[in-house]
């Protein structure tokens, strides 16, 4: 009896909140003529619903950030049923931030077993690396990929469920617990590839995760005020529910087949699992390329759920992409100091015996480690800085940008390995050269995929980028310079270390420590380069520096040349 | 020449933004009469300046969250100088989130060397623990404390500097790099307590951090649009600058003395360092108690900076306390799976030799580990859940609440140790009993300090809590129940494990796995208990359940009894 009562009041409260938001929007808009006219127009145009959702979302977040004001002004005037709705629902903001932190750490932390592998110094590094690649690096990369797939599914789920209560929070925690267990099942699979147990455990985890997500969806649709406002207002709730459940249950059902096949022919289950991960990407990429080639054949039905597609242009919530990336950068930067603290504090008895109690002399042995630590921290920090600079001007993150971001982060996660390799080998050995080259490759790809993210964004710049960094925007050239520093420097270091192979490590450390200064000087450098290009290509207009107002107009052709 | 030009335009743009915000606020307020009247009043009353800051802050954050709308409506109409200001300044939101993630991981990660210590099984656990306490646990706790002190200083600094540019972002990264190096200097100090090198390195780090922070302040004050709006509008900018620099340079100067004294008498430098950490707390606590006892003797001068005091009621930014706590909970939850992945994947050759290739049998050896993992994850997850529930209703976090939060988190950080201990020892040994008891103590204090945070908030409930959880609020009893679950359960388990010492581990695991269900049933339980109390103390009014509207009024006396 109690349950049904709550249901009824909740429904009313949900509808009331929607009405309230609408009234607010219109009132504000009619008062502040200039900045909000676009919004009023959007509210009137019922078909442009994404605008409305975004606006509501902001209001929702603001409610939670300033509960004090609401305590004074809002709560005292609301009706009893609205209070009931507020009581049981909470904004999902912090839950999602915590989930992002958990998932990003889980994705990255599997690099530790890779980095802590002891390489045999006497044999060639290449052979060690090959032996390592077969298991540990594969486990790391597969874990990273699977965990980010789970994370993308989590984003999509909580784009539908936008408010939570205690039950949903606990269900989400159960889901997180199983996601953190996935790396272990991968380790089992990699160590015992012909044993069914690993694949069975993995499939069981995925199926339970799917069931929990289905429970979350069912619970959400039975209390509609949890849902996103677009679905709340829609007539087709039953259709949406069925469609979302179909998408969610697709992966668990394929895992069920994989686990059944594992008893018959185990290779087939691995193929099914690979299909589970890659098929949506491949099929949608092909569809997208097809539609681009033919032009507009594949059209969305108006009823389709806008956030349960696998389109490359499907939006991901920008804040969550940022939070996930922050987590990865933070854990990579701090894994390094853990190694330092564990391995580089000498034993007191050793110091007494071998160094006559002189600690400073004993610590000088670790010189390369300190250099490697500061160099690696600077690299991670600056890669974060570039990412941060880019996302300042990104207004919407699409799925394809998210994919490139994942690749970039996977290479960033490999930096502890680079750190471990570059200080482990004696100076001048062939291993050292290869270690430096591997590090360069890791940094190169981490930077290159960041650049790829921006290039992808430029293809749909009207939707995804701030005007300043679009073609011809005033920050365009500067952003290009920032994003290409690391790929260029890594490539340069690679080439130099091949030519001057004896000085490879010194060159590498010089590079790592020198780049921060490059960033400080970058704005100056870009100005100089732009001026030089301007002077070369349009010598008649080289007086532009004196008239900074016209600079904006003149940047368009110049930037096109630069790009 | 260029530099001075930027300066001038920046100043103008900063002032323009302030004016713009003011105009906006007043316009909106005059239109939406009801909900914003309180705000208008606050803007008029110049002395209640915290309201204004909070409001501006929200507008600032909203600007960055919805750049697209601004690109359409706002940017097209602003003047050229405003554009210049926007170009170089950025919201500090993501920089602070990244810093919080870094600092929380650094604070917690030093538990790993503690947890990975191999205990000798044949000797008594107490002796092992005592030997461990002298170095590793001390390093962990000191690191946690020092790092949270640095974090609090970072919060205070970025309450003054509220907008950033590339230079400030890079300076902040340099600061972070040195903070991540602090744990290493502590390890050195703990391993070689009589050597001056550790203390010198630590002091050098702190001094450089102080210098960088001073540079940030100087840079911020030379470009006033970076500053918080309160300081930007103030006449006394020079006074504020001097005062903030004084507070920032206090610690580095004391460290300079400590490093000088370390050559003369090393114990004295340790005392100075301890003073650096604890003196502000102690002196301000004494002052506060004194002012409470005498009553209103200590009054703030109107000119004093409101966020560079050490008052227990000084506000800390709630979002940053949440972000820091999320980081600690996330890293603790994921450190566990790292151990599982590293230690609990058997070697293929061992499985072949000892278990006839039967992986399932081999894995059964690790049964207790899995149980301990799921139990620990559930404990960490639910402690996060309690924290999340509490902070939903916290409207302002004070310094004292932050201190209790730090203590709670320090114990949460000890959970990997509890996990390690509870599955390491053979069943029924005395060590096992002690391991369970240590785990109970860790969980008990983690929960108790969360409860203490709420009790502290209740003392100033009008400022710090949402009306629902104040005395007599409708969620008050439920919040109390949620917060006391873990202290009560841990205490109960401790007592039971003393009485039924043979079943201690089973009881502990039962407890860890049973508590999640308790949370699901909690709302029901609280209702039953409240009904029972009501029935016991006011039997005449036991028909209240039928009339839910009156329930609210009747909860006030009942809650007082419960508390």
mmCIF file of N, CA and C in Angstrom, chain A residues 243 250 254 274-292 298 308-312 314 399-400 403:
data_model
loop_
_atom_site.group_PDB
_atom_site.id
_atom_site.type_symbol
_atom_site.label_atom_id
_atom_site.label_comp_id
_atom_site.label_asym_id
_atom_site.label_seq_id
_atom_site.Cartn_x
_atom_site.Cartn_y
_atom_site.Cartn_z
ATOM 1 N N UNK A 243 13.422 -0.640 -26.105
ATOM 2 C CA UNK A 243 14.603 -0.436 -26.950
ATOM 3 C C UNK A 243 15.880 -0.416 -26.108
ATOM 4 N N UNK A 250 21.844 -7.122 -25.140
ATOM 5 C CA UNK A 250 22.519 -7.716 -26.289
ATOM 6 C C UNK A 250 23.849 -8.345 -25.882
ATOM 7 N N UNK A 254 25.065 -12.374 -25.819
ATOM 8 C CA UNK A 254 26.205 -12.880 -26.581
ATOM 9 C C UNK A 254 27.199 -13.576 -25.667
ATOM 10 N N UNK A 274 35.376 -11.057 -28.970
ATOM 11 C CA UNK A 274 35.963 -9.973 -29.760
ATOM 12 C C UNK A 274 34.878 -9.258 -30.552
ATOM 13 N N UNK A 275 33.927 -10.035 -31.082
ATOM 14 C CA UNK A 275 32.809 -9.447 -31.823
ATOM 15 C C UNK A 275 32.017 -8.508 -30.931
ATOM 16 N N UNK A 276 31.752 -8.969 -29.684
ATOM 17 C CA UNK A 276 30.982 -8.158 -28.739
ATOM 18 C C UNK A 276 31.587 -6.772 -28.616
ATOM 19 N N UNK A 277 32.933 -6.745 -28.517
ATOM 20 C CA UNK A 277 33.587 -5.457 -28.276
ATOM 21 C C UNK A 277 33.621 -4.601 -29.532
ATOM 22 N N UNK A 278 33.990 -5.248 -30.675
ATOM 23 C CA UNK A 278 34.313 -4.429 -31.834
ATOM 24 C C UNK A 278 33.165 -4.262 -32.824
ATOM 25 N N UNK A 279 32.223 -5.221 -32.824
ATOM 26 C CA UNK A 279 31.203 -5.202 -33.861
ATOM 27 C C UNK A 279 30.458 -3.871 -33.954
ATOM 28 N N UNK A 280 29.976 -3.313 -32.819
ATOM 29 C CA UNK A 280 29.235 -2.050 -32.932
ATOM 30 C C UNK A 280 30.048 -0.965 -33.615
ATOM 31 N N UNK A 281 31.343 -0.879 -33.258
ATOM 32 C CA UNK A 281 32.191 0.145 -33.856
ATOM 33 C C UNK A 281 32.309 -0.074 -35.351
ATOM 34 N N UNK A 282 32.639 -1.346 -35.715
ATOM 35 C CA UNK A 282 32.900 -1.632 -37.122
ATOM 36 C C UNK A 282 31.654 -1.410 -37.950
ATOM 37 N N UNK A 283 30.531 -1.981 -37.482
ATOM 38 C CA UNK A 283 29.313 -1.887 -38.285
ATOM 39 C C UNK A 283 28.889 -0.430 -38.437
ATOM 40 N N UNK A 284 28.993 0.348 -37.350
ATOM 41 C CA UNK A 284 28.569 1.736 -37.437
ATOM 42 C C UNK A 284 29.529 2.565 -38.273
ATOM 43 N N UNK A 285 30.824 2.227 -38.182
ATOM 44 C CA UNK A 285 31.790 2.943 -39.018
ATOM 45 C C UNK A 285 31.487 2.696 -40.484
ATOM 46 N N UNK A 286 31.228 1.409 -40.823
ATOM 47 C CA UNK A 286 30.922 1.074 -42.208
ATOM 48 C C UNK A 286 29.654 1.804 -42.656
ATOM 49 N N UNK A 287 28.624 1.765 -41.795
ATOM 50 C CA UNK A 287 27.356 2.437 -42.106
ATOM 51 C C UNK A 287 27.596 3.920 -42.357
ATOM 52 N N UNK A 288 28.418 4.495 -41.478
ATOM 53 C CA UNK A 288 28.656 5.933 -41.548
ATOM 54 C C UNK A 288 29.391 6.290 -42.841
ATOM 55 N N UNK A 289 30.445 5.475 -43.134
ATOM 56 C CA UNK A 289 31.204 5.721 -44.365
ATOM 57 C C UNK A 289 30.282 5.554 -45.566
ATOM 58 N N UNK A 290 29.441 4.520 -45.516
ATOM 59 C CA UNK A 290 28.480 4.240 -46.583
ATOM 60 C C UNK A 290 27.547 5.440 -46.787
ATOM 61 N N UNK A 291 27.035 5.933 -45.653
ATOM 62 C CA UNK A 291 26.086 7.053 -45.768
ATOM 63 C C UNK A 291 26.794 8.311 -46.274
ATOM 64 N N UNK A 292 28.068 8.456 -45.926
ATOM 65 C CA UNK A 292 28.824 9.616 -46.422
ATOM 66 C C UNK A 292 29.066 9.472 -47.922
ATOM 67 N N UNK A 298 20.980 6.496 -44.875
ATOM 68 C CA UNK A 298 20.633 6.015 -43.538
ATOM 69 C C UNK A 298 20.071 7.187 -42.729
ATOM 70 N N UNK A 308 21.164 5.872 -27.604
ATOM 71 C CA UNK A 308 21.483 4.452 -27.602
ATOM 72 C C UNK A 308 21.831 3.969 -28.996
ATOM 73 N N UNK A 309 22.478 4.814 -29.752
ATOM 74 C CA UNK A 309 22.992 4.428 -31.044
ATOM 75 C C UNK A 309 24.478 4.178 -30.892
ATOM 76 N N UNK A 310 25.113 3.715 -31.967
ATOM 77 C CA UNK A 310 26.572 3.648 -31.930
ATOM 78 C C UNK A 310 27.162 4.581 -32.984
ATOM 79 N N UNK A 311 26.411 5.633 -33.314
ATOM 80 C CA UNK A 311 26.904 6.604 -34.279
ATOM 81 C C UNK A 311 28.198 7.247 -33.806
ATOM 82 N N UNK A 312 29.117 7.529 -34.715
ATOM 83 C CA UNK A 312 30.339 8.243 -34.304
ATOM 84 C C UNK A 312 30.030 9.637 -33.786
ATOM 85 N N UNK A 314 27.379 10.389 -31.930
ATOM 86 C CA UNK A 314 26.541 10.350 -30.735
ATOM 87 C C UNK A 314 27.248 11.095 -29.599
ATOM 88 N N UNK A 399 31.225 10.341 -29.896
ATOM 89 C CA UNK A 399 31.725 8.992 -29.678
ATOM 90 C C UNK A 399 33.086 8.766 -30.298
ATOM 91 N N UNK A 400 33.288 9.289 -31.517
ATOM 92 C CA UNK A 400 34.559 9.079 -32.201
ATOM 93 C C UNK A 400 35.682 9.800 -31.452
ATOM 94 N N UNK A 403 36.589 7.751 -28.609
ATOM 95 C CA UNK A 403 37.420 6.599 -28.981
ATOM 96 C C UNK A 403 38.887 7.013 -29.076
#
